[in-house]
Coordinates of N, CA, C and O in Angstrom, one line a residue:
X1 N 67.5 148.0 79.4 CA 66.8 147.2 78.5 C 67.7 146.8 77.3 O 68.8 147.3 77.2
X2 N 67.2 146.0 76.4 CA 68.1 145.5 75.3 C 68.5 146.6 74.4 O 69.7 146.5 73.9
X3 N 67.7 147.5 74.1 CA 68.1 148.6 73.1 C 69.2 149.4 73.7 O 70.1 149.8 72.9
X4 N 69.3 149.6 74.9 CA 70.3 150.4 75.5 C 71.7 149.6 75.5 O 72.7 150.2 75.2
X5 N 71.6 148.3 75.7 CA 72.8 147.5 75.6 C 73.4 147.4 74.2 O 74.6 147.4 74.0
X6 N 72.5 147.2 73.2 CA 72.9 147.0 71.9 C 73.4 148.3 71.3 O 74.4 148.3 70.5
X7 N 72.9 149.4 71.6 CA 73.2 150.7 71.0 C 74.3 151.4 71.8 O 74.6 152.6 71.5
X8 N 74.9 150.8 72.8 CA 75.9 151.3 73.6 C 75.6 152.7 74.2 O 76.2 153.7 74.0
X9 N 74.5 152.7 75.0 CA 74.2 153.8 75.8 C 73.1 154.8 75.2 O 72.6 155.6 75.8
X10 N 72.7 154.6 73.9 CA 71.7 155.5 73.3 C 70.3 154.8 73.6 O 70.1 153.7 73.3
X11 N 69.5 155.7 74.1 CA 68.1 155.2 74.4 C 67.2 155.8 73.4 O 67.2 157.0 73.2
X12 N 66.4 154.9 72.8 CA 65.4 155.4 71.8 C 64.3 156.2 72.5 O 63.7 157.0 71.9
X13 N 64.1 156.0 73.8 CA 63.0 156.7 74.5 C 63.4 158.2 74.6 O 62.6 159.1 74.6
X14 N 64.7 158.5 74.6 CA 65.2 159.9 74.7 C 64.8 160.6 73.4 O 64.4 161.8 73.4
X15 N 65.0 159.9 72.3 CA 64.6 160.5 71.0 C 63.2 160.8 70.9 O 62.7 161.9 70.5
X16 N 62.3 159.8 71.2 CA 60.9 160.0 71.2 C 60.4 161.0 72.2 O 59.5 161.7 71.9
X17 N 61.0 161.1 73.3 CA 60.7 162.1 74.3 C 61.0 163.5 73.8 O 60.2 164.4 74.0
X18 N 62.1 163.7 73.1 CA 62.5 165.0 72.6 C 61.5 165.3 71.4 O 61.1 166.5 71.3
X19 N 61.1 164.4 70.6 CA 60.2 164.7 69.5 C 58.8 165.0 70.1 O 58.2 166.0 69.6
X20 N 58.4 164.3 71.1 CA 57.1 164.7 71.8 C 57.1 166.0 72.4 O 56.2 166.8 72.3
X21 N 58.2 166.4 73.1 CA 58.4 167.7 73.7 C 58.3 168.8 72.6 O 57.7 169.8 72.8
X22 N 59.0 168.6 71.5 CA 59.0 169.5 70.4 C 57.6 169.7 69.8 O 57.2 170.9 69.6
X23 N 56.9 168.7 69.7 CA 55.5 168.8 69.1 C 54.6 169.5 70.1 O 53.8 170.4 69.6
X24 N 54.7 169.2 71.3 CA 53.9 169.9 72.3 C 54.2 171.4 72.4 O 53.4 172.3 72.5
X25 N 55.5 171.7 72.4 CA 56.0 173.1 72.4 C 55.5 173.8 71.2 O 55.0 175.0 71.3
X26 N 55.6 173.2 70.0 CA 55.1 173.9 68.8 C 53.6 174.1 68.9 O 53.1 175.2 68.5
X27 N 52.8 173.2 69.4 CA 51.4 173.4 69.5 C 51.1 174.5 70.5 O 50.2 175.3 70.2
X28 N 51.8 174.6 71.6 CA 51.6 175.7 72.6 C 51.9 177.0 71.9 O 51.2 178.0 72.2
X29 N 53.0 177.1 71.2 CA 53.4 178.4 70.6 C 52.3 178.8 69.5 O 51.9 180.0 69.4
X30 N 51.9 177.8 68.7 CA 50.8 178.1 67.7 C 49.6 178.6 68.4 O 48.9 179.6 67.9
X31 N 49.1 177.9 69.4 CA 47.9 178.4 70.1 C 48.1 179.8 70.7 O 47.1 180.6 70.6
X32 N 49.2 180.0 71.3 CA 49.4 181.4 71.9 C 49.4 182.4 70.8 O 48.8 183.5 71.0
X33 N 50.0 182.1 69.7 CA 50.1 183.1 68.6 C 48.7 183.3 68.0 O 48.3 184.5 67.7
X34 N 47.9 182.3 67.9 CA 46.5 182.4 67.5 C 45.7 183.3 68.4 O 45.0 184.2 67.9
X35 N 45.7 183.0 69.7 CA 44.9 183.8 70.6 C 45.4 185.2 70.7 O 44.6 186.2 70.9
X36 N 46.7 185.4 70.6 CA 47.3 186.8 70.6 C 46.8 187.5 69.4 O 46.4 188.7 69.4
X37 N 46.7 186.9 68.2 CA 46.2 187.5 67.0 C 44.7 187.8 67.1 O 44.3 188.9 66.6
X38 N 44.0 187.0 67.7 CA 42.5 187.3 67.9 C 42.4 188.6 68.8 O 41.6 189.4 68.4
X39 N 43.1 188.7 69.8 CA 43.1 189.9 70.6 C 43.6 191.1 69.9 O 43.0 192.2 70.0
X40 N 44.6 190.9 69.1 CA 45.2 192.0 68.4 C 44.3 192.5 67.3 O 44.2 193.7 67.0
X41 N 43.5 191.6 66.7 CA 42.5 191.9 65.7 C 41.3 192.5 66.2 O 40.5 193.0 65.4
X42 N 41.1 192.5 67.5 CA 40.0 193.3 68.1 C 38.8 192.4 68.6 O 37.7 192.9 68.7
X43 N 39.1 191.2 69.0 CA 38.1 190.3 69.5 C 37.4 190.9 70.8 O 38.2 191.3 71.7
X44 N 36.1 191.0 70.8 CA 35.4 191.5 72.0 C 34.6 190.3 72.6 O 34.0 189.6 71.8
X45 N 34.7 190.2 73.9 CA 34.0 189.1 74.5 C 32.9 189.6 75.5 O 33.0 190.7 75.9
X46 N 32.0 188.7 75.8 CA 30.9 189.1 76.7 C 30.5 187.8 77.4 O 30.3 186.8 76.7
X47 N 30.3 187.9 78.7 CA 29.8 186.7 79.4 C 28.2 186.8 79.4 O 27.6 187.4 80.2
X48 N 27.7 186.1 78.4 CA 26.2 186.1 78.1 C 25.4 185.5 79.3 O 24.3 185.9 79.6
X49 N 26.0 184.5 79.9 CA 25.3 183.9 81.0 C 25.0 184.8 82.2 O 23.9 185.0 82.7
X50 N 26.1 185.6 82.6 CA 25.9 186.5 83.7 C 25.0 187.7 83.2 O 24.3 188.3 84.1
X51 N 25.1 188.1 82.0 CA 24.3 189.2 81.5 C 22.8 188.9 81.5 O 22.0 189.6 82.0
X52 N 22.5 187.6 81.1 CA 21.1 187.2 81.1 C 20.6 186.9 82.5 O 19.4 187.2 82.8
X53 N 21.4 186.5 83.4 CA 21.0 186.3 84.8 C 20.7 187.6 85.5 O 19.7 187.7 86.3
X54 N 21.4 188.6 85.1 CA 21.2 189.9 85.7 C 20.0 190.7 85.1 O 19.5 191.7 85.7
X55 N 19.5 190.2 83.9 CA 18.5 191.0 83.2 C 17.1 190.6 83.5 O 16.2 191.1 83.0
X56 N 16.9 189.6 84.4 CA 15.5 189.1 84.7 C 14.7 188.6 83.5 O 13.5 188.8 83.4
X57 N 15.4 188.1 82.5 CA 14.7 187.6 81.3 C 13.9 186.3 81.7 O 14.3 185.5 82.5
X58 N 12.8 186.2 81.1 CA 11.9 185.0 81.4 C 12.5 183.7 80.8 O 12.5 182.7 81.5
X59 N 13.0 183.7 79.6 CA 13.6 182.5 79.0 C 15.1 182.8 78.9 O 15.5 183.5 78.0
X60 N 15.9 182.1 79.8 CA 17.3 182.3 79.8 C 18.0 181.8 78.5 O 18.9 182.4 78.0
X61 N 17.4 180.7 77.9 CA 18.0 180.1 76.7 C 17.9 181.1 75.5 O 18.8 181.3 74.7
X62 N 16.7 181.8 75.4 CA 16.5 182.7 74.3 C 17.4 183.9 74.5 O 18.0 184.5 73.6
X63 N 17.5 184.4 75.8 CA 18.4 185.5 76.1 C 19.8 185.2 75.7 O 20.5 186.0 75.1
X64 N 20.3 184.0 76.1 CA 21.7 183.6 75.8 C 21.9 183.5 74.3 O 23.0 184.0 73.8
X65 N 21.0 183.0 73.6 CA 21.1 182.9 72.1 C 21.2 184.3 71.5 O 22.0 184.5 70.6
X66 N 20.3 185.2 72.0 CA 20.3 186.6 71.4 C 21.6 187.3 71.8 O 22.2 188.0 71.0
X67 N 22.1 187.0 73.0 CA 23.4 187.6 73.4 C 24.6 187.1 72.5 O 25.4 187.9 72.1
X68 N 24.6 185.8 72.3 CA 25.7 185.3 71.4 C 25.6 185.8 70.0 O 26.6 186.2 69.4
X69 N 24.4 186.0 69.5 CA 24.2 186.5 68.2 C 24.7 188.0 68.1 O 25.4 188.4 67.2
X70 N 24.4 188.7 69.2 CA 24.8 190.1 69.2 C 26.3 190.2 69.4 O 26.9 191.1 68.8
X71 N 26.9 189.3 70.1 CA 28.4 189.3 70.3 C 29.1 189.1 69.0 O 30.1 189.7 68.7
X72 N 28.5 188.1 68.2 CA 29.1 187.8 66.9 C 29.0 189.0 66.0 O 29.9 189.4 65.3
X73 N 27.8 189.7 66.0 CA 27.6 190.8 65.1 C 28.4 192.0 65.5 O 28.7 192.9 64.6
X74 N 28.8 192.1 66.7 CA 29.5 193.3 67.2 C 31.0 193.2 67.0 O 31.8 194.1 67.3
X75 N 31.5 192.1 66.4 CA 32.9 191.9 66.2 C 33.4 192.9 65.0 O 32.6 193.0 64.1
X76 N 34.6 193.4 65.1 CA 35.0 194.3 64.1 C 35.4 193.6 62.8 O 35.6 192.4 62.8
X77 N 35.4 194.3 61.7 CA 35.8 193.7 60.4 C 37.2 193.2 60.4 O 37.5 192.2 59.7
X78 N 38.1 193.8 61.2 CA 39.5 193.3 61.2 C 39.5 191.9 61.7 O 40.4 191.1 61.3
X79 N 38.7 191.5 62.7 CA 38.6 190.2 63.2 C 38.1 189.2 62.1 O 38.7 188.1 62.0
X80 N 37.2 189.6 61.4 CA 36.6 188.7 60.3 C 37.7 188.5 59.2 O 37.9 187.4 58.7
X81 N 38.6 189.5 59.0 CA 39.7 189.3 58.0 C 40.7 188.4 58.6 O 41.3 187.5 57.9
X82 N 41.0 188.5 59.9 CA 42.0 187.6 60.6 C 41.6 186.2 60.5 O 42.4 185.3 60.3
X83 N 40.3 185.9 60.8 CA 39.8 184.5 60.8 C 39.9 183.9 59.4 O 40.2 182.7 59.3
X84 N 39.6 184.7 58.4 CA 39.7 184.1 57.0 C 41.1 183.8 56.7 O 41.5 183.0 56.1

């Protein structure tokens, strides 16, 4: 293309590609550090859908809402400090 001929071999797509790769890599590292921090702070998880299906609850929606509320309340204080 014309940019390659005028700049004697330098392609502007290489620069933009490197910048894009760097941005995606930084995002992946940040996300990994965030989720590692959540686990390190004591995040506890529960599959509310499978718990409610196994419990023979009449209203699955209410059961799932109650399960989510209980999961949030059961989180340790260290996790609340990490999130703030």
